[in-house]
Every structure is written in structure tokens, then in C-alpha cells.
XYZ file of C-alpha atoms in Angstrom:
749
model
C -116.802 -50.966 199.756
C -120.532 -51.228 199.193
C -122.536 -49.587 196.513
C -126.345 -49.407 196.099
C -127.188 -49.082 192.521
C -130.716 -48.741 190.613
C -130.579 -50.349 187.245
C -132.895 -51.741 184.638
C -131.005 -53.014 181.511
C -131.913 -52.120 177.904
C -129.452 -52.817 175.270
C -129.622 -51.080 171.997
C -128.866 -53.505 169.087
C -127.467 -52.429 165.883
C -127.532 -55.673 164.500
C -129.051 -56.175 160.852
C -128.946 -59.975 161.188
C -129.510 -61.050 157.552
C -126.771 -58.528 156.582
C -124.426 -59.576 159.495
C -124.713 -63.272 158.815
C -124.334 -63.075 154.780
C -120.774 -62.048 155.231
C -120.188 -65.335 156.858
C -121.992 -67.586 154.115
C -119.672 -70.038 152.529
C -119.408 -69.323 148.759
C -117.890 -71.714 146.346
C -115.985 -70.434 143.360
C -114.919 -73.857 142.339
C -117.016 -77.063 141.792
C -117.374 -78.707 145.107
C -115.944 -82.248 143.644
C -115.961 -84.455 146.870
C -117.273 -84.591 150.468
C -114.252 -82.785 151.767
C -115.552 -79.771 149.572
C -119.285 -80.111 150.120
C -121.902 -77.943 151.301
C -124.248 -79.170 153.956
C -127.572 -78.852 155.371
C -129.182 -80.736 158.561
C -131.497 -80.584 161.562
C -129.670 -82.329 164.195
C -130.938 -86.012 163.053
C -130.928 -86.002 159.133
C -128.950 -83.901 156.696
C -127.139 -83.852 153.405
C -123.637 -83.198 152.118
C -123.854 -81.844 148.659
C -120.978 -82.238 146.152
C -120.660 -83.085 142.334
C -119.376 -86.257 140.770
C -117.786 -84.806 137.408
C -116.970 -88.263 136.035
C -120.478 -89.273 136.474
C -121.934 -85.712 135.503
C -124.122 -85.514 138.372
C -124.804 -83.722 141.796
C -124.779 -85.741 144.837
C -127.198 -85.246 147.833
C -125.467 -87.415 150.100
C -127.965 -88.212 152.795
C -127.211 -89.051 156.501
C -129.297 -89.847 159.483
C -127.372 -89.968 162.865
C -129.152 -92.746 164.393
C -128.821 -95.270 161.656
C -126.390 -97.716 163.037
C -126.184 -101.553 162.878
C -127.265 -103.234 165.873
C -125.621 -106.610 165.883
C -125.451 -108.235 169.341
C -128.614 -106.271 170.295
C -131.370 -107.223 168.074
C -134.067 -105.983 170.388
C -132.651 -102.509 170.423
C -131.953 -99.578 168.073
C -128.281 -99.769 168.362
C -125.910 -102.140 170.038
C -123.448 -99.445 171.232
C -123.985 -100.103 175.007
C -123.945 -103.934 174.512
C -121.401 -106.107 176.244
C -118.935 -107.584 173.630
C -119.961 -105.273 170.762
C -117.541 -103.161 168.786
C -117.621 -100.773 165.982
C -118.225 -103.645 163.507
C -121.586 -104.372 165.523
C -122.743 -100.614 165.922
C -121.023 -98.766 163.173
C -122.694 -95.897 161.463
C -123.993 -97.039 158.103
C -124.138 -95.167 154.562
C -127.759 -94.790 153.666
C -126.985 -93.519 150.127
C -127.415 -90.412 147.957
C -129.968 -88.562 145.806
C -128.451 -87.967 142.533
C -129.364 -85.196 140.005
C -128.351 -85.680 136.515
C -128.637 -82.634 134.192
C -129.564 -83.377 130.422
C -126.240 -81.330 129.441
C -122.661 -81.620 130.227
C -121.822 -79.706 133.454
C -119.541 -76.866 132.933
C -119.557 -75.135 136.347
C -121.579 -75.086 139.509
C -121.821 -71.960 141.835
C -122.869 -72.760 145.327
C -123.701 -70.655 148.482
C -124.335 -71.855 151.900
C -126.833 -69.327 153.317
C -126.234 -69.536 157.138
C -129.019 -67.533 158.303
C -131.836 -69.128 156.364
C -129.931 -72.564 156.823
C -130.052 -73.503 153.037
C -127.799 -74.255 150.114
C -128.292 -72.530 146.999
C -126.816 -73.101 143.613
C -126.507 -72.677 139.956
C -125.479 -75.898 137.739
C -124.187 -74.470 134.277
C -124.444 -77.080 131.380
C -123.938 -76.799 127.796
C -127.652 -76.958 127.388
C -128.522 -74.142 129.930
C -128.867 -73.799 133.923
C -130.303 -75.657 136.676
C -130.777 -73.684 139.838
C -131.385 -75.417 143.023
C -132.046 -74.869 146.820
C -131.647 -77.376 149.470
C -132.528 -77.445 153.047
C -133.743 -79.645 155.982
C -136.686 -78.268 157.943
C -135.982 -78.539 161.527
C -139.371 -79.975 162.554
C -139.459 -82.891 159.844
C -137.057 -85.801 159.270
C -136.888 -84.904 155.482
C -134.587 -83.123 153.194
C -135.984 -80.758 150.439
C -134.557 -79.892 147.041
C -136.261 -77.490 144.847
C -134.878 -77.410 141.155
C -135.668 -75.082 138.168
C -134.056 -75.689 134.703
C -133.612 -73.760 131.539
C -132.017 -76.548 129.747
C -133.074 -76.812 126.052
C -132.291 -78.894 123.136
C -133.149 -77.458 119.410
C -135.581 -74.887 121.522
C -137.455 -77.833 123.328
C -137.108 -78.478 127.244
C -134.374 -80.798 128.161
C -135.287 -83.057 131.085
C -132.922 -83.535 133.968
C -133.261 -87.002 135.791
C -133.140 -87.780 139.658
C -131.787 -91.298 140.640
C -131.568 -92.812 144.221
C -128.153 -94.524 144.806
C -128.319 -96.880 148.044
C -125.187 -96.797 150.029
C -123.551 -100.067 151.113
C -125.072 -101.022 154.465
C -121.443 -102.051 155.857
C -119.270 -100.951 158.683
C -116.619 -98.817 156.850
C -113.916 -100.459 158.875
C -114.003 -103.434 156.448
C -112.782 -101.019 153.856
C -110.263 -99.097 156.182
C -108.925 -102.232 157.576
C -108.665 -104.028 154.356
C -109.933 -107.307 155.945
C -113.472 -108.270 155.948
C -112.527 -111.375 158.126
C -115.713 -113.185 159.402
C -117.753 -110.003 159.123
C -121.207 -110.702 157.532
C -122.685 -108.440 155.081
C -126.169 -107.001 155.623
C -128.773 -108.067 153.029
C -129.299 -105.968 149.734
C -131.875 -103.044 149.862
C -135.452 -103.527 148.730
C -136.850 -101.107 146.283
C -140.638 -100.823 146.335
C -143.770 -98.275 146.614
C -145.391 -97.530 149.832
C -148.285 -95.112 149.932
C -147.679 -94.179 146.534
C -144.037 -93.030 147.375
C -140.770 -94.733 146.019
C -138.998 -96.354 148.939
C -135.625 -98.112 149.456
C -135.967 -100.478 152.426
C -132.477 -101.730 154.052
C -133.019 -104.865 155.988
C -130.317 -105.858 158.629
C -128.934 -109.149 159.693
C -129.954 -108.328 163.107
C -133.622 -107.746 162.089
C -135.535 -104.701 161.570
C -134.860 -102.040 158.851
C -134.388 -98.355 158.103
C -135.933 -96.950 154.901
C -135.504 -93.745 152.656
C -138.618 -92.445 150.781
C -138.719 -90.017 147.963
C -141.334 -88.012 145.968
C -140.480 -85.452 143.214
C -143.498 -83.002 143.052
C -143.703 -81.127 139.926
C -144.512 -77.345 140.013
C -144.368 -77.085 136.323
C -142.716 -78.383 133.142
C -139.266 -76.904 134.360
C -139.593 -76.856 138.276
C -140.046 -79.535 140.836
C -139.367 -80.244 144.397
C -137.703 -83.393 145.693
C -138.641 -84.572 149.147
C -136.302 -87.245 150.689
C -137.131 -88.855 154.107
C -135.110 -91.304 155.981
C -136.855 -93.184 158.947
C -135.419 -95.576 161.371
C -137.632 -97.619 163.406
C -135.320 -100.315 164.184
C -135.771 -103.034 165.674
C -139.102 -102.916 164.080
C -139.584 -104.471 160.710
C -141.775 -102.986 157.920
C -142.343 -99.886 159.815
C -139.639 -97.456 158.693
C -140.952 -97.560 155.106
C -144.347 -96.402 156.540
C -142.974 -93.757 158.542
C -140.716 -92.128 155.736
C -143.570 -92.489 153.121
C -145.938 -90.853 155.474
C -143.380 -88.085 156.297
C -142.857 -87.461 152.455
C -146.598 -87.298 151.821
C -147.330 -84.825 154.892
C -144.503 -82.556 153.964
C -145.093 -82.398 150.295
C -148.679 -81.591 150.951
C -147.709 -78.611 153.059
C -147.557 -75.269 151.464
C -144.088 -74.609 150.287
C -143.868 -71.116 151.541
C -145.194 -72.205 154.942
C -142.638 -74.772 155.434
C -139.732 -72.426 154.447
C -141.130 -69.642 156.596
C -141.376 -72.077 159.717
C -137.757 -73.432 158.766
C -136.248 -69.944 158.771
C -138.122 -68.855 161.979
C -136.534 -71.636 163.816
C -132.973 -70.754 162.564
C -133.426 -67.090 162.922
C -134.348 -67.532 166.752
C -131.503 -69.872 167.151
C -128.878 -67.683 165.876
C -130.143 -64.625 167.914
C -129.830 -66.510 171.160
C -126.226 -64.911 171.297
C -124.193 -62.501 169.536
C -120.208 -62.356 169.097
C -118.376 -59.884 166.742
C -114.614 -59.393 166.590
C -112.180 -57.549 164.418
C -110.858 -60.850 162.608
C -113.218 -61.564 160.101
C -111.987 -64.929 159.132
C -112.118 -66.087 162.840
C -115.544 -64.466 163.228
C -117.030 -66.406 160.301
C -115.334 -69.378 161.400
C -117.223 -69.133 164.758
C -120.649 -68.513 163.112
C -120.235 -71.457 160.778
C -119.583 -73.596 163.740
C -122.649 -72.412 165.517
C -124.599 -73.417 162.191
C -122.839 -76.813 162.558
C -123.841 -77.364 166.166
C -127.554 -77.098 165.155
C -127.175 -78.864 161.964
C -125.608 -81.849 163.834
C -127.426 -81.827 167.307
C -130.915 -81.559 168.418
C -132.303 -82.000 172.036
C -134.131 -85.102 171.180
C -131.564 -86.715 168.986
C -128.709 -89.237 169.550
C -125.469 -88.024 170.930
C -123.316 -86.329 168.507
C -120.492 -88.464 167.345
C -117.536 -87.997 165.038
C -119.757 -87.522 161.767
C -122.921 -85.864 162.778
C -125.759 -86.442 160.134
C -122.927 -86.367 157.335
C -121.711 -89.797 156.698
C -118.658 -90.582 155.129
C -116.616 -93.740 154.869
C -114.164 -93.467 157.765
C -112.115 -95.772 160.189
C -113.982 -93.976 163.042
C -117.801 -94.466 162.430
C -118.850 -93.874 165.829
C -118.400 -92.052 169.181
C -114.883 -91.770 170.781
C -114.232 -91.217 174.556
C -110.686 -90.081 174.981
C -111.106 -86.525 173.885
C -113.460 -86.300 171.020
C -116.991 -86.272 172.583
C -115.700 -84.093 175.403
C -114.374 -81.569 173.018
C -117.667 -81.747 170.761
C -119.653 -80.449 173.446
C -117.815 -77.523 174.907
C -119.149 -74.764 172.687
C -122.819 -75.652 173.397
C -122.355 -74.014 176.852
C -121.075 -70.599 176.558
C -122.696 -69.861 173.373
C -126.031 -70.098 175.055
C -127.242 -73.324 173.170
C -126.983 -75.649 176.023
C -130.352 -77.129 175.249
C -128.895 -78.750 172.227
C -126.443 -80.720 174.664
C -129.245 -82.343 176.146
C -128.671 -85.488 174.209
C -125.285 -85.859 175.991
C -126.945 -85.801 179.247
C -129.399 -88.647 178.127
C -126.340 -90.605 176.823
C -124.807 -90.692 180.257
C -127.995 -91.191 182.176
C -129.179 -94.123 179.998
C -125.740 -95.889 179.957
C -123.980 -94.952 183.143
C -123.991 -98.466 184.717
C -122.617 -99.870 181.160
C -120.059 -97.172 180.531
C -118.773 -97.359 184.135
C -118.158 -101.108 183.789
C -116.621 -100.775 180.346
C -114.251 -97.868 181.414
C -113.155 -99.137 184.999
C -109.647 -99.962 183.987
C -106.799 -98.057 182.774
C -109.060 -95.691 180.651
C -111.241 -94.604 183.677
C -110.157 -91.107 183.223
C -112.018 -90.859 179.896
C -115.300 -91.637 181.462
C -114.553 -89.272 184.474
C -113.706 -86.561 181.931
C -116.947 -87.227 180.126
C -118.543 -86.670 183.696
C -116.894 -83.296 183.794
C -118.886 -82.437 180.534
C -122.191 -83.574 182.294
C -121.410 -81.406 185.251
C -120.336 -78.435 183.121
C -123.634 -78.526 181.297
C -125.673 -78.350 184.415
C -123.072 -75.714 185.775
C -123.869 -73.359 182.916
C -127.578 -73.952 183.377
C -126.873 -72.674 187.017
C -128.954 -75.910 188.154
C -127.116 -76.871 191.186
C -130.017 -79.008 192.253
C -129.613 -81.297 188.989
C -125.676 -81.411 189.967
C -126.740 -82.636 193.473
C -129.435 -85.107 192.454
C -128.053 -86.545 188.961
C -124.274 -85.782 189.043
C -123.263 -86.402 192.529
C -124.218 -90.100 192.763
C -122.550 -90.814 189.569
C -119.479 -89.005 190.821
C -119.473 -91.067 193.878
C -119.400 -94.308 191.965
C -116.702 -93.150 189.690
C -114.625 -92.090 192.850
C -115.176 -95.491 194.221
C -113.523 -97.052 191.034
C -110.694 -94.696 191.519
C -110.258 -95.751 195.276
C -109.482 -99.115 193.953
C -106.562 -97.748 192.171
C -105.133 -96.060 195.004
C -102.026 -97.143 196.828
C -100.422 -95.595 200.028
C -96.825 -95.247 199.744
C -94.139 -95.280 202.637
C -94.568 -91.406 203.105
C -98.339 -91.802 203.761
C -99.259 -90.351 200.413
C -101.965 -91.707 198.029
C -100.762 -92.668 194.844
C -102.664 -94.036 191.766
C -101.475 -97.268 190.035
C -100.656 -97.464 186.367
C -103.372 -95.807 184.065
C -103.519 -94.241 180.640
C -103.017 -90.658 179.579
C -104.361 -90.548 176.207
C -102.723 -91.107 173.879
C -99.064 -91.025 175.147
C -96.989 -93.976 173.583
C -100.343 -95.276 172.152
C -102.277 -96.795 174.902
C -99.397 -97.459 177.551
C -100.340 -97.007 181.209
C -98.122 -95.067 183.600
C -98.070 -94.554 187.422
C -99.567 -91.219 188.872
C -100.787 -89.829 185.574
C -101.297 -86.275 185.858
C -104.440 -86.847 183.737
C -106.186 -88.903 186.359
C -104.717 -87.032 189.473
C -106.468 -83.988 188.141
C -109.637 -85.813 187.479
C -109.621 -87.203 190.972
C -108.735 -83.894 192.592
C -111.788 -82.254 190.526
C -114.245 -85.101 191.662
C -113.340 -84.729 195.248
C -113.378 -80.707 195.246
C -116.671 -80.861 193.411
C -118.214 -83.516 195.581
C -117.394 -81.150 198.569
C -118.758 -78.145 196.905
C -121.961 -79.829 195.808
C -122.576 -81.855 199.181
C -121.848 -78.390 201.012
C -124.409 -76.568 198.866
C -126.854 -79.111 199.166
C -126.326 -80.100 202.800
C -125.811 -83.756 202.091
C -123.147 -86.434 202.510
C -121.625 -84.224 205.514
C -120.298 -87.498 207.099
C -118.124 -87.970 203.936
C -116.643 -84.446 203.580
C -113.921 -85.048 206.196
C -112.730 -88.219 204.432
C -112.754 -86.360 200.857
C -110.793 -83.597 202.301
C -108.299 -86.031 203.865
C -107.960 -87.720 200.568
C -107.357 -84.622 198.822
C -104.679 -83.670 201.469
C -102.890 -87.102 201.203
C -102.941 -87.255 197.312
C -99.504 -87.201 195.748
C -98.697 -83.874 194.135
C -98.794 -83.441 190.412
C -95.595 -85.028 189.071
C -93.406 -82.248 187.600
C -89.810 -81.782 186.265
C -87.706 -78.859 184.855
C -90.174 -78.794 181.746
C -93.320 -78.610 184.070
C -96.207 -81.241 184.418
C -95.040 -84.851 183.190
C -97.335 -87.367 181.910
C -96.516 -89.549 185.280
C -94.093 -90.132 187.888
C -91.943 -92.049 185.796
C -92.713 -90.653 182.333
C -91.592 -86.928 181.368
C -93.193 -85.245 178.248
C -90.224 -86.187 175.828
C -91.632 -86.291 172.526
C -94.209 -84.141 170.397
C -97.603 -85.540 171.375
C -100.974 -84.285 170.180
C -103.031 -84.695 173.431
C -103.020 -82.496 176.256
C -104.208 -84.956 178.753
C -101.476 -84.287 181.040
C -102.652 -80.636 181.303
C -106.234 -81.034 181.987
C -105.595 -79.866 185.671
C -105.548 -76.431 184.236
C -108.008 -76.685 181.280
C -110.865 -77.595 181.461
C -110.836 -78.722 185.352
C -109.041 -75.665 186.619
C -107.687 -77.771 189.662
C -104.463 -75.940 188.924
C -105.570 -72.307 189.633
C -103.633 -69.847 187.380
C -104.602 -67.037 189.553
C -102.078 -68.180 191.931
C -98.562 -66.839 190.710
C -96.726 -69.988 191.552
C -99.145 -72.389 189.876
C -99.319 -70.032 186.785
C -95.592 -70.328 186.450
C -95.907 -74.185 186.405
C -98.728 -74.596 183.934
C -97.322 -71.776 181.796
C -94.043 -73.646 181.052
C -95.899 -76.728 180.859
C -98.029 -75.724 177.996
C -95.003 -74.115 176.086
C -92.975 -77.252 176.444
C -95.718 -79.427 175.485
C -96.334 -77.420 172.205
C -92.825 -76.897 171.182
C -90.961 -80.274 171.973
C -89.978 -82.274 168.849
C -90.669 -79.228 166.589
C -94.280 -79.814 167.173
C -94.220 -82.594 164.672
C -96.686 -84.859 166.449
C -99.422 -82.133 166.785
C -102.711 -82.256 165.063
C -105.710 -79.945 164.948
C -106.917 -80.017 168.284
C -103.469 -79.597 169.621
C -103.689 -75.834 168.355
C -107.447 -75.403 169.495
C -106.358 -76.813 172.763
C -103.346 -74.699 173.109
C -105.355 -71.756 172.400
C -107.797 -72.681 175.261
C -104.969 -73.393 177.587
C -103.159 -70.001 176.783
C -106.447 -68.371 177.173
C -106.939 -69.735 180.688
C -103.583 -68.270 181.451
C -104.658 -64.970 180.106
C -101.909 -65.131 177.131
C -104.437 -63.597 174.644
C -101.794 -63.139 171.936
C -100.539 -66.607 172.182
C -104.122 -67.999 172.244
C -104.740 -65.839 168.971
C -101.615 -67.201 167.649
C -102.619 -71.071 168.109
C -105.993 -70.167 166.401
C -104.460 -68.370 163.458
C -102.286 -71.416 162.734
C -105.146 -73.648 162.976
C -107.186 -71.495 160.754
C -104.311 -71.243 158.232
C -104.286 -75.123 158.020
C -100.691 -75.476 159.333
C -101.592 -78.512 161.363
C -99.131 -81.125 160.286
C -100.838 -84.265 159.003
C -104.323 -83.083 159.874
C -106.583 -81.092 157.342
C -109.001 -78.160 157.974
C -111.204 -78.268 154.789
C -112.827 -75.251 153.041
C -116.330 -76.148 154.622
C -114.583 -75.942 158.051
C -114.728 -79.795 158.563
C -111.552 -81.422 159.750
C -109.866 -84.673 158.778
C -107.382 -86.847 160.040
C -106.179 -90.196 158.434
C -104.583 -88.739 155.215
C -107.784 -86.713 154.764
C -110.236 -89.549 154.909
C -111.538 -89.552 158.501
C -113.759 -86.844 159.755
C -113.684 -85.751 163.316
C -116.164 -83.159 164.122
C -114.871 -82.077 167.541
C -111.806 -80.186 166.549
C -113.490 -77.165 164.742
C -116.150 -77.056 167.446
C -113.533 -76.814 170.040
C -112.057 -73.916 168.225
C -115.460 -72.115 168.618
C -115.078 -72.758 172.537
C -111.442 -71.197 172.323
C -112.879 -68.079 170.357
C -115.355 -67.537 173.123
C -112.756 -67.959 175.779
C -110.841 -65.039 174.589
C -113.747 -62.660 175.527
C -115.474 -64.718 178.381
C -114.423 -67.235 180.913
C -116.463 -68.278 184.167
C -114.277 -70.788 185.849
C -113.528 -70.660 189.562
C -116.786 -69.005 190.215
C -116.046 -65.678 188.519
C -117.229 -64.228 185.308
C -114.361 -63.251 183.755
C -114.883 -60.429 180.949
C -112.270 -60.134 178.100
C -109.743 -62.114 180.045
C -107.228 -62.913 177.242
C -108.304 -60.548 174.509
C -105.483 -60.225 171.853
C -103.753 -56.927 171.372
C -105.212 -57.273 167.782
C -108.871 -57.131 169.219
C -108.957 -53.527 170.059
C -112.888 -53.727 169.748
C -115.097 -56.703 170.441
C -118.613 -56.969 171.232
C -120.922 -59.893 172.574
C -124.323 -60.383 173.739
C -125.840 -63.214 175.885
C -123.051 -65.400 176.178
C -123.591 -67.875 178.921
C -121.474 -68.046 182.117
C -121.188 -70.888 184.699
C -123.804 -70.261 187.403
C -126.480 -69.497 185.142
C -125.716 -66.005 183.812
C -126.215 -64.340 180.284
C -123.367 -61.869 179.816
C -123.024 -59.017 177.312
C -120.061 -56.744 177.051
C -118.360 -54.158 174.781
C -114.597 -53.390 174.351
C -113.720 -50.333 172.393
C -110.180 -48.894 171.840
C -108.773 -51.491 173.829
C -110.843 -50.795 176.929
C -113.929 -52.433 178.455
C -116.714 -50.145 177.866
C -119.627 -51.906 179.690
C -120.828 -55.168 180.964
C -124.373 -56.640 181.555
C -125.404 -59.568 183.375
C -128.681 -61.311 183.751
C -129.124 -63.948 186.488
C -131.144 -66.964 185.270
C -130.908 -68.953 188.643
C -130.066 -66.543 191.422
C -126.612 -67.862 192.156
C -123.717 -65.860 193.621
C -122.348 -63.597 191.054
C -118.746 -62.466 191.046
C -117.637 -60.222 188.212
C -113.948 -59.956 187.084
C -112.860 -57.262 184.638
C -109.149 -56.686 184.683
C -109.015 -53.142 183.286
C -111.383 -51.769 185.817
C -110.613 -50.315 189.357
C -114.136 -49.353 190.183
C -117.750 -49.774 188.699
C -120.957 -47.679 188.757
C -124.336 -48.240 187.363
C -125.489 -47.077 184.057
C -129.126 -47.561 184.253
C -131.794 -46.787 186.987
C -134.026 -49.629 188.313
C -134.171 -52.105 191.084
C -131.435 -51.634 193.748
C -128.536 -54.055 193.628
C -125.716 -54.470 196.099
C -122.125 -54.437 194.665
C -119.248 -55.106 196.917
C -115.730 -54.364 195.703
C -113.461 -57.436 196.613
C -110.252 -55.902 194.915
C -109.555 -53.855 191.952
C -111.353 -55.307 188.930
C -113.376 -57.812 191.144
C -116.792 -57.188 192.341
C -119.406 -59.131 194.133
C -123.008 -58.346 192.708
C -126.066 -59.420 194.904
C -128.088 -60.299 191.632
C -131.514 -61.991 192.187
C -133.053 -64.654 189.974
C -134.378 -62.836 186.742
C -132.524 -59.696 187.530
C -130.296 -57.955 185.327
C -127.486 -55.238 185.854
C -125.544 -52.936 183.573
C -122.128 -51.670 184.760
C -119.362 -49.589 183.446
C -116.115 -48.243 184.705
C -116.620 -45.713 187.416
C -116.671 -42.276 185.954
C -117.316 -43.443 182.430
C -121.032 -43.658 182.239
C -121.787 -45.519 178.846
C -125.063 -46.831 177.739
C -124.906 -50.440 176.397
C -125.231 -50.811 172.563
C -124.692 -53.927 170.573
C -122.652 -53.018 167.437
C -121.209 -55.088 164.573
C -117.351 -54.779 164.118
C -117.053 -53.994 160.529
C -114.613 -56.099 158.282
C -113.036 -55.271 155.172
C -114.167 -57.126 151.818
C -111.225 -59.370 151.838
C -112.293 -60.869 155.112
C -115.806 -61.805 154.289
C -117.067 -64.948 152.769
C -113.796 -66.669 153.266
C -114.982 -70.235 153.357
C -116.131 -72.558 150.424
C -113.630 -73.692 147.777
C -112.053 -70.516 146.149
C -110.660 -70.087 142.669
C -107.645 -72.197 142.029
C -107.838 -74.112 145.426
C -109.793 -77.298 144.662
C -108.107 -80.441 145.790
C -106.074 -82.354 143.376
C -106.905 -85.665 144.578
C -110.308 -87.509 146.030
C -109.888 -88.120 149.743
C -111.841 -91.363 149.870
C -111.287 -95.016 151.166
C -111.143 -97.537 148.248
C -114.262 -99.712 148.523
C -113.780 -103.049 147.188
C -116.250 -105.047 144.930
C -118.594 -107.595 146.608
C -119.429 -109.803 143.716
C -121.593 -112.254 145.804
C -123.639 -109.470 147.429
């Protein structure tokens, strides 16, 4: 059936952004007494975690900068991460230090609010001598942290002075604490305190040469009010340069009109948040989602380093860097569909700059980890709709990864291609298994995507036949009565946190759940994985991963159940913190990917775009009778908006950014019709609920169910009072212990 429609899309917006975002602010009813309870600000490179040390009667502004790492074994580079023979002792993240605020009086209470929309933390420190109010933020365009303070503290009617103090961090790999063995590790030199350009500076030299530096300046507004500027510069491998850069940054920003500085900062964040919109009936889940969007921009920027496990919020941890067997992949998922794909450019740069080294390093049993990372690389360009970049940049890399896989292929007696023993993270530690579903699914994805890309770009035509033959000969996915196995000789026979054997469903979609027999297989596979062994081996990302897997299967209620259990914090040995950060290692090791992957799973309840189809409300739970989203991004380069009301899809709008083929799937629609007049667009019905739309680059369309003409309106789903501002430490919920690694004394340092 062919329909010619005339449309021009205009969506009415009923969003009061400041009011809408304020309901998601983190609000502390108890004093944030440690990193695990802290408030945070950042600009993708530098940032602060803010919390009190009540024993020392102070408020800590713990400063971090993502690219401050050691560079042992690479003295002429900023980091030794991609250096042969280097490990996490050589390129570990380093603790820069903290700016501490010491009131004159004894701290009695601290009220804190993290304002998401304005990207600032405000608080009131109540002491026995009065109050100190503060506001902290990290301007997006400057590598600096800013803290505004106003005091009413008095003694006998006279002003009582608060005090600032810089406390340098220990510039050592925290692995020497977590592994309790310093071995032959050599400590970096002590910091040097000096003045540069009239500004206090803490310069930290490194054994390998070069230094990073922190500069600070307190600018008094009057006798009771001041502004503290704290900048961190990292010009490694250069020596005596970081101090100049940091001090110059402080002087430049301190000379800027404060209101101009704040206005520019807020404008950036307001524009950022308004690039997309999502409102759902579950207030807690909605808040969690928006806090993750804040966290994404606080932790990643286009011109910054790749986002590791910490972001700009340093904490002593056993994992002070980047991990490849799940962490970095999950970290970058939400940037795509939330329409913030520009912030993932640093991941593209990481792969481009280090491809040869990483492929050589990951060419053994863990090759799948790098192949999976290459899927993220492809996915970013797919969401951009940039198939030229996929052909020019991804395809040559994929060919080289496939070449390494081919060295691990063996032809059996039946003429099938098998894979030699390789890893399946992290089953039985790092043991290898024959024909792992993890690697078989990645090989199939590489081959099918190489064929698609080559056909689209009219390249490699002489290889396509070989790839198709290899696909045909590749051994089927090993399975048993419980579904997909780890490998040919290893069933899923214990509770296991990682879903590596299920990658063929999500995120690779080489197992197509639109096919009934495939859906039955992956359905029982997911259920078995999550329930075996009473789920004792699961952690947080096992629940966010299960939510995505169930969403891919269209099981919205089960996906919602997994997310609810994660948000409840019922995640075995792991911890979801009141500031939405996530911990493993007995509450001491931050791993940023898990909460971010929850944001991806939340989006997947309302929008998916795998398999060349824009799938609107594909896994919406029964509890979500109403839901609205605007300008979420779909693969192929589309911005999609839609509304669900009383359990039915009202309308859908699509804007094509790249002019790629557009296939819309809305399960509760049989036929569709235009809602606005404009340029003629051809719609062809493929089957009930599925429509091919001839949408040109830059064009938009709005459609609704046939016979149900509805004008698009973006509205906010209201929440009851008890579902707003749920994050931050609430009354009576402070932790009864401090989750920190014990740091030994270094008497000879």
C-alpha cells in the first residue's frame, strides 16, 4: 500500500525546563560524610567530589582531572597506557588532592543540593558560630573549579574567619594500597609548593619526568564573602609548564565577571540537556536517567580523554584506569540514543590513535574484548548515520580484526569452521573455551557488517563471496537444554555476572528475536543465566544487562523488574550509592559503566533501532501507560519523538539527519496517516505496524494511527511528591562505615 502525505512537523513543547529538572536534583538530608555520599561537579575533564570530613571539621572539594596519569615507560608521552610492557602501576590515575574548607566553628549540619540543570552544587554549613553557604561549579569552557563562599560566623559579635587549605594527594598508583604490596614500586617525588604569577601552586613532578600542577586563588568579594578558583593543568611530558598554565587559567577566570562566567556555564548545560527529552511515569527511574545524563557531560567531552572507570572523580581503587572486557563498552552506550553522540568522539580517537597497539595486545584469548570495542566504534557512526565513515574508518579495522580471528579458526571433519579456545569474560576467571558464543557472535557480526558495508560502499566485492561462505560454514552457536552455552564444552552451570555468551542477542543482534525460533532460544538463555545459582554471582551490570536483553525480546515488564531491582540496590555484593555512583570491591572500587548502562536500558524501553528498524515503544512496561520522548537518536541518523497515552502510541515524529532508509515499527498500529501538511513523503506499508518512509535528508514527518489524527505535543508526565528528589543521602541513611582503602604511612617519602 502506498500513501503520499504532505507534512511539516511542529511539536508543541509543554516543558518548563527549570521546574522539570529541579524535581531530579539530588538533595542531601544528612551530611555527605565520604566519597560514596558526595555531590559532584565536572566538565568532562576536571571536576570535584564534595563531602565532609567530620573528624577534621572540614568540607573537602576533592579535585580530579581525567588525564592525570603516570607515564612510566613512556617518558616522552603524556601517558604510557599504550606502551609495550606497561601496566596499571605505570599509567595509573593519580590522586591530585583536595581543597578543604575549615569553618571557624564546629560543624553541626550540612545541607546540600545538586542542581542538575545549572550544573552546580549549593550547600549550607551550619556551625555553632553561624552558617557558611557555598556554591561550587566547573565551567565547561575552562579547566578550573570554582567555589563561592559566604559566611555569617561570628565570635562575640565579630566576624569569625573560615580558612582554606590545599591538601596534596599521594601521587602513587593506588594499587600499592589495594594489593598491600609495594614490591619494587618507586614512589614519585614529593610535591613542590611555590608561587607562580602571584598564584599559589602545587607542582607534582613525576619519576618519568614532567609534572602536573594545581593552582589556586581566593578572591575576596568583601569581608564575609570570597570565591576560590582551583585549576589543574597537565602538560606532561613537559617540565615547569603545567604551573604556568594552571596559574594563567586561574588569573584569567578570576578576572572574568562572575555573572558572565556563570551565565556562559549555565547556557552550555541548558543547551546540553535540551538536546533530548524523556518523561516516564516512574519518578525514581526518570530521576536516575537524568542524573546519568548530567554525569555523562560531567565525565566526558569531545576533546578529552576516553572515559575510564572513574571519570574526573578520583578515588583510591584497585582499578585506576580503563577496562576492556565490558566496562568501556557499557560506558559509551548511552551517548548514542540520548543524542549526545558528540561526547563519544574521544572513544573514536582512542581507537584511531591506538588501534595497532591494541590489536597486537588483544590478539590472544581476549581478542573478543577488542572486537566488542570495535562494535562500539561502529555503533557511534551508525547512530550518526555516517556510513561513509564506517566504510572509510571502521571497515579497514574490521578487516584486520577478522584476519586475527581467522588464525584461530579450525575446520572440523564435517567441514565446519570452529574457533580455538578463547576467553568468555569472566567465566571461571580468564579460562579459555572452544567455540565460545562470545567470539562466535562477534565473528558473525564482523562478517555480516563487512558485507553490508562493502555492498553499500561498492567496495571489496571480490571478498564478499568468501565472507558469505565463511558465515555459512561457521559452527552454530553451542546450545543445550538451557539455551546458549559458554562454549561447546562448557554449559552455563553456575551463577555468573557477565552476559558475554549472550552478546549475539544484545548488543550485536546476530540472533534476531523477530524470528520466533530464535526468540525462544535467547529467551530461555536469558532466564537461565539470571536465575541459576539463586543469582548469587550477579552484580549491578547483570541487572542492567538483563534489562537490555529483556527489552530486546520485547519483555518490557521483565526489563522493568530488572531495573527496579537495580535501583533498589538488591545487587548482591555490589553497591548503588545515593549519588548514583556504583561500587564493587566491598564498596571501595568505583565502576562508572553500570549506572550509565542503566540509562541505556531505560531508553530501550521506549526506543530501539537495531536491525534497520526504528522501533517505537517496543518494550514498554504495563506500568508505563503514559510516556513521552523527544529527539532521541536512532541508528541510521534519525531524531525520533513519540507519545504514549493510556497505553497506546499517540504519534511519532522522525527527522532524517542523513537521508538513510527509514523503516518505522510501531507494534500497536495497523495503519498510519499524516498529521501535518507539507512536503510530500511516500509511505509504504510492509505489514501491520511496519512502514517504509521515503524521508530525505533534513526532512521530518509526523504520523499517527490511521483515523486518530493527533497533533504532536511534548508534555511532562507528573510525579507525586514522594517520587521527586529521591537521590542524595536521606535522613537516617548515612553509611555506618567509611568505604576507603587503608593507605599506609610512607615515612621515607
